[in-house]
Amino acid sequence: MKLRTIKTTSYAHEFPMGPMRVKQPLPARHVEQVSPFILLHHAGPTQVEAGRPRARLSPHPHRGFEPVTFVFSGNMHHRDSMGNEGFLQGGDVQWMTAGKGVIHSEGPSEEFAAEGGIMEIIQLWINLPQKYKMTEPRYQDIPASRIPLMESADGKWKLKLVAGALMNLKGPANTFSPVQAAMIEFEFGAAIQLPVQENFNAIIYVLEGKVEINEQLVAHHTMVEFANDGEAIQLTSVETGKLLFLAGEPINEPMISYGPFVLNTQDEIEQAILDYETGKMGNLDF
Ligand code: MN
């Protein structure tokens, strides 16, 4: 089986976003997107002290893509203008389709803020094909109990499949274009081979630990973009940790992103701003 080679590596720089600090490996200086994946934010792990004021992102709109939240540790309280409310715990995933427009707010629950704990979250933006950009918004709350798990024979790694098909598992998320998303935890010395479909773009983001790929050492907070030149990705871990594996069929269409909107033309961006300002994406007071 031919192994994919590394195309780019991007180290995530950290910056403040509202009340949190986030690391952003995508987009990076030399990587505008790895279609259909357009943005990845990694927040934490952070020790939230008990009794601190709630760090909440205030209501803001999205249109034209899917914001997906992986809660690795801690807790997330989501509210949106469609009337959905979600309380996610460690291991849960929230797969939101912004479609023609939704307003949401997110942050730890009051209980978590009062009790404190470790918070670690990834938010991923997945593009929508043009024909689905104005679809009705959709909210998928995926508890950890619905996410299938497979453990390697030697017990050194385990994989939880959120979307797509992989290693005889089927992920619970419904997607608009073919996407695979898996959370993988590994111990030192784990050897992992991930099959990848020929036409899919693939990335991994290392949250914690270190892995070796094709004799190249990849440390935590680094995203690896693979060339489309093989049928599998081979990783060997050299330090205990965890990573996110993402693969998907590229959307070969023009893309313009402006703040929270990801569309195909400049006119559509201007329309989105107008629609938001005139209340067409709904309302949310907190
Ligand atoms: Mn958001």
mmCIF file of C-alpha atoms and ligand atoms in Angstrom:
data_model
loop_
_atom_site.group_PDB
_atom_site.id
_atom_site.type_symbol
_atom_site.label_atom_id
_atom_site.label_comp_id
_atom_site.label_asym_id
_atom_site.label_seq_id
_atom_site.Cartn_x
_atom_site.Cartn_y
_atom_site.Cartn_z
ATOM 1 C CA MET A 1 0.000 0.000 0.000
ATOM 2 C CA LYS A 2 1.472 3.340 -1.048
ATOM 3 C CA LEU A 3 1.777 5.810 1.815
ATOM 4 C CA ARG A 4 0.855 9.461 1.431
ATOM 5 C CA THR A 5 3.663 11.969 1.765
ATOM 6 C CA ILE A 6 3.536 15.208 3.728
ATOM 7 C CA LYS A 7 2.616 18.257 1.642
ATOM 8 C CA THR A 8 2.755 20.972 4.343
ATOM 9 C CA THR A 9 3.090 21.275 8.103
ATOM 10 C CA SER A 10 1.631 24.274 9.943
ATOM 11 C CA TYR A 11 2.359 25.091 13.541
ATOM 12 C CA ALA A 12 -0.638 26.673 15.273
ATOM 13 C CA HIS A 13 -0.011 30.168 16.541
ATOM 14 C CA GLU A 14 -2.062 31.281 19.527
ATOM 15 C CA PHE A 15 -4.133 34.437 19.869
ATOM 16 C CA PRO A 16 -6.984 35.783 22.014
ATOM 17 C CA MET A 17 -10.537 35.272 20.720
ATOM 18 C CA GLY A 18 -13.209 36.829 22.897
ATOM 19 C CA PRO A 19 -12.719 35.429 26.377
ATOM 20 C CA MET A 20 -10.470 32.525 25.294
ATOM 21 C CA ARG A 21 -7.094 31.882 23.736
ATOM 22 C CA VAL A 22 -7.130 29.708 20.629
ATOM 23 C CA LYS A 23 -4.473 28.013 18.531
ATOM 24 C CA GLN A 24 -5.058 28.174 14.771
ATOM 25 C CA PRO A 25 -3.217 25.810 12.428
ATOM 26 C CA LEU A 26 -5.741 26.389 9.599
ATOM 27 C CA PRO A 27 -5.792 28.658 7.700
ATOM 28 C CA ALA A 28 -2.044 29.143 7.991
ATOM 29 C CA ARG A 29 0.362 31.442 6.223
ATOM 30 C CA HIS A 30 0.916 29.043 3.320
ATOM 31 C CA VAL A 31 -2.318 27.053 3.532
ATOM 32 C CA GLU A 32 -5.510 28.951 2.740
ATOM 33 C CA GLN A 33 -7.665 25.824 3.075
ATOM 34 C CA VAL A 34 -7.542 22.057 2.688
ATOM 35 C CA SER A 35 -10.914 21.728 1.019
ATOM 36 C CA PRO A 36 -13.474 21.048 2.394
ATOM 37 C CA PHE A 37 -11.751 22.036 5.677
ATOM 38 C CA ILE A 38 -11.376 25.785 6.028
ATOM 39 C CA LEU A 39 -10.614 26.623 9.646
ATOM 40 C CA LEU A 40 -9.461 24.828 12.782
ATOM 41 C CA HIS A 41 -9.359 26.387 16.260
ATOM 42 C CA HIS A 42 -7.966 24.538 19.260
ATOM 43 C CA ALA A 43 -8.796 26.014 22.677
ATOM 44 C CA GLY A 44 -7.104 24.661 25.794
ATOM 45 C CA PRO A 45 -6.377 22.510 27.627
ATOM 46 C CA THR A 46 -6.965 25.237 30.191
ATOM 47 C CA GLN A 47 -7.649 24.939 33.889
ATOM 48 C CA VAL A 48 -10.798 26.970 34.534
ATOM 49 C CA GLU A 49 -10.770 28.116 38.168
ATOM 50 C CA ALA A 50 -13.984 27.550 40.127
ATOM 51 C CA GLY A 51 -16.225 30.574 40.478
ATOM 52 C CA ARG A 52 -14.723 32.591 37.628
ATOM 53 C CA PRO A 53 -17.165 34.600 35.471
ATOM 54 C CA ARG A 54 -18.469 32.570 32.519
ATOM 55 C CA ALA A 55 -16.315 32.976 29.435
ATOM 56 C CA ARG A 56 -18.986 32.987 26.756
ATOM 57 C CA LEU A 57 -18.842 33.920 23.063
ATOM 58 C CA SER A 58 -21.730 36.326 22.554
ATOM 59 C CA PRO A 59 -24.341 35.763 19.792
ATOM 60 C CA HIS A 60 -22.858 35.869 16.290
ATOM 61 C CA PRO A 61 -24.019 34.699 12.851
ATOM 62 C CA HIS A 62 -22.756 32.081 10.374
ATOM 63 C CA ARG A 63 -23.727 31.298 6.775
ATOM 64 C CA GLY A 64 -22.482 28.918 4.094
ATOM 65 C CA PHE A 65 -20.594 26.227 6.014
ATOM 66 C CA GLU A 66 -20.709 23.816 8.975
ATOM 67 C CA PRO A 67 -19.148 24.734 12.331
ATOM 68 C CA VAL A 68 -18.305 21.492 14.143
ATOM 69 C CA THR A 69 -17.288 21.424 17.818
ATOM 70 C CA PHE A 70 -15.352 18.524 19.373
ATOM 71 C CA VAL A 71 -15.353 18.700 23.180
ATOM 72 C CA PHE A 72 -12.290 16.807 24.440
ATOM 73 C CA SER A 73 -12.673 17.929 28.021
ATOM 74 C CA GLY A 74 -14.932 20.264 29.955
ATOM 75 C CA ASN A 75 -18.251 21.425 28.813
ATOM 76 C CA MET A 76 -20.068 23.564 26.256
ATOM 77 C CA HIS A 77 -23.479 25.191 26.458
ATOM 78 C CA HIS A 78 -24.810 26.071 22.992
ATOM 79 C CA ARG A 79 -27.852 28.184 22.108
ATOM 80 C CA ASP A 80 -28.996 29.271 18.655
ATOM 81 C CA SER A 81 -31.647 31.284 16.827
ATOM 82 C CA MET A 82 -33.417 28.071 15.695
ATOM 83 C CA GLY A 83 -34.221 27.408 19.339
ATOM 84 C CA ASN A 84 -31.686 24.616 19.848
ATOM 85 C CA GLU A 85 -29.915 24.267 23.134
ATOM 86 C CA GLY A 86 -27.057 21.838 23.702
ATOM 87 C CA PHE A 87 -25.086 20.824 26.772
ATOM 88 C CA LEU A 88 -21.961 18.991 25.629
ATOM 89 C CA GLN A 89 -19.578 17.080 27.875
ATOM 90 C CA GLY A 90 -16.100 15.685 27.228
ATOM 91 C CA GLY A 91 -16.268 13.271 24.257
ATOM 92 C CA ASP A 92 -19.391 14.833 22.747
ATOM 93 C CA VAL A 93 -19.540 16.506 19.324
ATOM 94 C CA GLN A 94 -21.827 19.190 17.943
ATOM 95 C CA TRP A 95 -22.259 19.277 14.175
ATOM 96 C CA MET A 96 -24.017 22.433 13.093
ATOM 97 C CA THR A 97 -25.034 23.363 9.553
ATOM 98 C CA ALA A 98 -25.196 27.140 9.293
ATOM 99 C CA GLY A 99 -26.694 26.914 5.780
ATOM 100 C CA LYS A 100 -28.608 30.094 4.955
ATOM 101 C CA GLY A 101 -27.913 31.553 8.348
ATOM 102 C CA VAL A 102 -28.008 30.974 12.061
ATOM 103 C CA ILE A 103 -27.034 33.010 15.123
ATOM 104 C CA HIS A 104 -25.525 31.181 18.067
ATOM 105 C CA SER A 105 -23.707 31.707 21.354
ATOM 106 C CA GLU A 106 -21.414 29.252 23.084
ATOM 107 C CA GLY A 107 -19.451 28.808 26.277
ATOM 108 C CA PRO A 108 -19.229 26.669 29.396
ATOM 109 C CA SER A 109 -22.414 26.041 31.376
ATOM 110 C CA GLU A 110 -23.065 27.908 34.625
ATOM 111 C CA GLU A 111 -22.431 24.674 36.554
ATOM 112 C CA PHE A 112 -19.014 24.178 34.929
ATOM 113 C CA ALA A 113 -18.016 27.800 35.572
ATOM 114 C CA ALA A 114 -19.012 27.400 39.219
ATOM 115 C CA GLU A 115 -17.159 24.109 39.721
ATOM 116 C CA GLY A 116 -14.168 24.684 37.440
ATOM 117 C CA GLY A 117 -12.239 22.023 35.528
ATOM 118 C CA ILE A 118 -10.150 21.371 32.444
ATOM 119 C CA MET A 119 -11.494 22.762 29.181
ATOM 120 C CA GLU A 120 -10.294 21.559 25.769
ATOM 121 C CA ILE A 121 -12.219 22.077 22.557
ATOM 122 C CA ILE A 122 -11.691 22.050 18.813
ATOM 123 C CA GLN A 123 -13.882 23.979 16.450
ATOM 124 C CA LEU A 124 -13.651 23.041 12.796
ATOM 125 C CA TRP A 125 -15.279 24.812 9.845
ATOM 126 C CA ILE A 126 -16.247 22.549 6.958
ATOM 127 C CA ASN A 127 -17.256 24.170 3.687
ATOM 128 C CA LEU A 128 -20.595 23.435 2.026
ATOM 129 C CA PRO A 129 -20.925 22.803 -1.717
ATOM 130 C CA GLN A 130 -22.556 25.765 -3.505
ATOM 131 C CA LYS A 131 -25.850 23.903 -3.941
ATOM 132 C CA TYR A 132 -26.203 23.486 -0.158
ATOM 133 C CA LYS A 133 -24.968 26.880 1.024
ATOM 134 C CA MET A 134 -28.509 28.217 1.455
ATOM 135 C CA THR A 135 -29.940 25.006 2.915
ATOM 136 C CA GLU A 136 -32.033 25.180 6.080
ATOM 137 C CA PRO A 137 -29.839 25.336 9.191
ATOM 138 C CA ARG A 138 -29.457 22.002 10.996
ATOM 139 C CA TYR A 139 -28.219 21.044 14.440
ATOM 140 C CA GLN A 140 -26.785 17.621 15.273
ATOM 141 C CA ASP A 141 -25.990 16.994 18.919
ATOM 142 C CA ILE A 142 -23.837 13.844 18.964
ATOM 143 C CA PRO A 143 -23.222 12.443 22.447
ATOM 144 C CA ALA A 144 -20.109 10.337 23.048
ATOM 145 C CA SER A 145 -22.358 7.281 23.553
ATOM 146 C CA ARG A 146 -23.328 7.402 19.842
ATOM 147 C CA ILE A 147 -19.738 7.625 18.558
ATOM 148 C CA PRO A 148 -18.339 4.173 17.665
ATOM 149 C CA LEU A 149 -14.959 3.256 19.092
ATOM 150 C CA MET A 150 -12.292 0.836 17.931
ATOM 151 C CA GLU A 151 -9.200 -0.118 19.827
ATOM 152 C CA SER A 152 -6.028 -1.530 18.275
ATOM 153 C CA ALA A 153 -5.089 -5.163 18.973
ATOM 154 C CA ASP A 154 -2.110 -4.088 21.094
ATOM 155 C CA GLY A 155 -4.251 -1.589 23.037
ATOM 156 C CA LYS A 156 -1.899 1.277 22.188
ATOM 157 C CA TRP A 157 -4.410 3.415 20.345
ATOM 158 C CA LYS A 158 -8.114 3.925 20.014
ATOM 159 C CA LEU A 159 -10.169 5.705 17.406
ATOM 160 C CA LYS A 160 -13.598 7.297 17.719
ATOM 161 C CA LEU A 161 -15.306 7.869 14.386
ATOM 162 C CA VAL A 162 -17.566 10.919 14.226
ATOM 163 C CA ALA A 163 -18.246 11.062 10.485
ATOM 164 C CA GLY A 164 -17.829 8.878 7.417
ATOM 165 C CA ALA A 165 -16.775 5.252 7.142
ATOM 166 C CA LEU A 166 -13.422 3.940 8.346
ATOM 167 C CA MET A 167 -12.100 0.566 9.531
ATOM 168 C CA ASN A 168 -15.577 -1.043 9.452
ATOM 169 C CA LEU A 169 -16.989 1.769 11.584
ATOM 170 C CA LYS A 170 -19.659 4.228 10.546
ATOM 171 C CA GLY A 171 -19.699 7.709 12.070
ATOM 172 C CA PRO A 172 -23.063 9.118 13.234
ATOM 173 C CA ALA A 173 -22.773 12.627 11.708
ATOM 174 C CA ASN A 174 -24.780 13.415 8.576
ATOM 175 C CA THR A 175 -22.713 15.473 6.127
ATOM 176 C CA PHE A 176 -23.437 17.292 2.850
ATOM 177 C CA SER A 177 -20.250 16.146 1.117
ATOM 178 C CA PRO A 178 -18.194 13.013 1.865
ATOM 179 C CA VAL A 179 -16.177 13.656 5.045
ATOM 180 C CA GLN A 180 -14.350 11.442 7.534
ATOM 181 C CA ALA A 181 -13.602 12.752 11.038
ATOM 182 C CA ALA A 182 -11.957 10.722 13.798
ATOM 183 C CA MET A 183 -10.545 11.451 17.248
ATOM 184 C CA ILE A 184 -7.542 9.244 18.016
ATOM 185 C CA GLU A 185 -5.820 8.729 21.363
ATOM 186 C CA PHE A 186 -2.448 6.984 21.453
ATOM 187 C CA GLU A 187 0.221 5.762 23.828
ATOM 188 C CA PHE A 188 3.953 5.770 23.204
ATOM 189 C CA GLY A 189 4.873 3.312 20.461
ATOM 190 C CA ALA A 190 1.499 3.092 18.745
ATOM 191 C CA ALA A 191 1.594 2.258 15.035
ATOM 192 C CA ILE A 192 -1.464 3.530 13.208
ATOM 193 C CA GLN A 193 -2.323 3.053 9.572
ATOM 194 C CA LEU A 194 -5.281 5.048 8.271
ATOM 195 C CA PRO A 195 -6.657 4.189 4.845
ATOM 196 C CA VAL A 196 -7.571 7.255 2.763
ATOM 197 C CA GLN A 197 -9.685 7.354 -0.368
ATOM 198 C CA GLU A 198 -7.732 8.398 -3.430
ATOM 199 C CA ASN A 199 -9.706 11.565 -4.203
ATOM 200 C CA PHE A 200 -9.944 12.778 -0.575
ATOM 201 C CA ASN A 201 -7.824 15.551 0.907
ATOM 202 C CA ALA A 202 -6.486 14.566 4.322
ATOM 203 C CA ILE A 203 -5.064 16.315 7.369
ATOM 204 C CA ILE A 204 -4.149 15.444 10.898
ATOM 205 C CA TYR A 205 -3.879 17.890 13.778
ATOM 206 C CA VAL A 206 -1.865 16.777 16.804
ATOM 207 C CA LEU A 207 -3.436 18.151 19.981
ATOM 208 C CA GLU A 208 -0.980 16.510 22.333
ATOM 209 C CA GLY A 209 2.105 14.280 22.117
ATOM 210 C CA LYS A 210 4.383 13.581 19.184
ATOM 211 C CA VAL A 211 4.135 11.319 16.159
ATOM 212 C CA GLU A 212 6.468 10.320 13.389
ATOM 213 C CA ILE A 213 5.216 10.338 9.808
ATOM 214 C CA ASN A 214 7.482 9.103 7.021
ATOM 215 C CA GLU A 215 10.477 9.631 9.323
ATOM 216 C CA GLN A 216 9.459 13.216 10.044
ATOM 217 C CA LEU A 217 8.753 14.170 13.652
ATOM 218 C CA VAL A 218 5.458 16.040 14.137
ATOM 219 C CA ALA A 219 4.961 17.700 17.510
ATOM 220 C CA HIS A 220 1.787 18.822 19.255
ATOM 221 C CA HIS A 221 -0.122 21.852 17.895
ATOM 222 C CA THR A 222 0.942 21.028 14.357
ATOM 223 C CA MET A 223 -1.300 20.321 11.382
ATOM 224 C CA VAL A 224 -0.069 18.045 8.631
ATOM 225 C CA GLU A 225 -1.569 18.325 5.171
ATOM 226 C CA PHE A 226 -0.978 15.234 3.053
ATOM 227 C CA ALA A 227 -0.359 15.082 -0.674
ATOM 228 C CA ASN A 228 -2.945 13.072 -2.627
ATOM 229 C CA ASP A 229 -0.336 10.505 -3.614
ATOM 230 C CA GLY A 230 -1.180 7.356 -1.702
ATOM 231 C CA GLU A 231 -3.826 5.111 -0.192
ATOM 232 C CA ALA A 232 -2.892 5.312 3.474
ATOM 233 C CA ILE A 233 -1.339 7.440 6.190
ATOM 234 C CA GLN A 234 1.152 5.774 8.524
ATOM 235 C CA LEU A 235 1.869 7.229 11.973
ATOM 236 C CA THR A 236 4.093 6.038 14.796
ATOM 237 C CA SER A 237 3.708 7.762 18.135
ATOM 238 C CA VAL A 238 6.833 8.750 20.035
ATOM 239 C CA GLU A 239 4.981 10.375 22.927
ATOM 240 C CA THR A 240 1.505 9.697 24.401
ATOM 241 C CA GLY A 241 -1.158 12.063 23.093
ATOM 242 C CA LYS A 242 -4.127 12.614 20.854
ATOM 243 C CA LEU A 243 -4.938 13.829 17.366
ATOM 244 C CA LEU A 244 -7.763 14.617 15.016
ATOM 245 C CA PHE A 245 -7.857 12.915 11.606
ATOM 246 C CA LEU A 246 -9.886 14.592 8.859
ATOM 247 C CA ALA A 247 -10.398 13.604 5.250
ATOM 248 C CA GLY A 248 -12.900 14.704 2.650
ATOM 249 C CA GLU A 249 -13.776 15.181 -0.964
ATOM 250 C CA PRO A 250 -12.539 18.605 -2.090
ATOM 251 C CA ILE A 251 -15.136 21.164 -3.153
ATOM 252 C CA ASN A 252 -13.698 22.641 -6.314
ATOM 253 C CA GLU A 253 -15.587 25.933 -6.346
ATOM 254 C CA PRO A 254 -14.584 29.562 -5.741
ATOM 255 C CA MET A 255 -14.622 30.446 -2.044
ATOM 256 C CA ILE A 256 -14.795 33.847 -0.380
ATOM 257 C CA SER A 257 -14.805 34.062 3.378
ATOM 258 C CA TYR A 258 -15.523 37.207 5.311
ATOM 259 C CA GLY A 259 -15.654 36.891 9.089
ATOM 260 C CA PRO A 260 -18.395 34.389 9.900
ATOM 261 C CA PHE A 261 -19.618 33.947 6.297
ATOM 262 C CA VAL A 262 -18.148 31.540 3.727
ATOM 263 C CA LEU A 263 -19.700 31.909 0.273
ATOM 264 C CA ASN A 264 -18.847 31.780 -3.428
ATOM 265 C CA THR A 265 -18.987 35.429 -4.557
ATOM 266 C CA GLN A 266 -18.461 38.921 -3.149
ATOM 267 C CA ASP A 267 -22.117 39.768 -3.891
ATOM 268 C CA GLU A 268 -23.190 36.846 -1.702
ATOM 269 C CA ILE A 269 -20.998 38.163 1.136
ATOM 270 C CA GLU A 270 -22.659 41.582 0.887
ATOM 271 C CA GLN A 271 -26.082 39.928 0.851
ATOM 272 C CA ALA A 272 -25.156 37.922 3.963
ATOM 273 C CA ILE A 273 -24.136 41.073 5.842
ATOM 274 C CA LEU A 274 -27.415 42.747 4.843
ATOM 275 C CA ASP A 275 -29.495 39.688 5.770
ATOM 276 C CA TYR A 276 -27.820 39.525 9.172
ATOM 277 C CA GLU A 277 -28.276 43.237 9.822
ATOM 278 C CA THR A 278 -31.954 43.115 8.854
ATOM 279 C CA GLY A 279 -32.666 40.153 11.142
ATOM 280 C CA LYS A 280 -33.117 37.505 8.416
ATOM 281 C CA MET A 281 -30.833 35.084 10.253
ATOM 282 C CA GLY A 282 -33.043 35.238 13.332
ATOM 283 C CA ASN A 283 -32.384 36.630 16.752
ATOM 284 C CA LEU A 284 -30.725 35.462 19.937
ATOM 285 C CA ASP A 285 -30.439 37.533 23.073
ATOM 286 C CA PHE A 286 -27.601 35.686 24.788
HETATM 287 MN MN MN B 1 -19.585 30.437 16.024
#
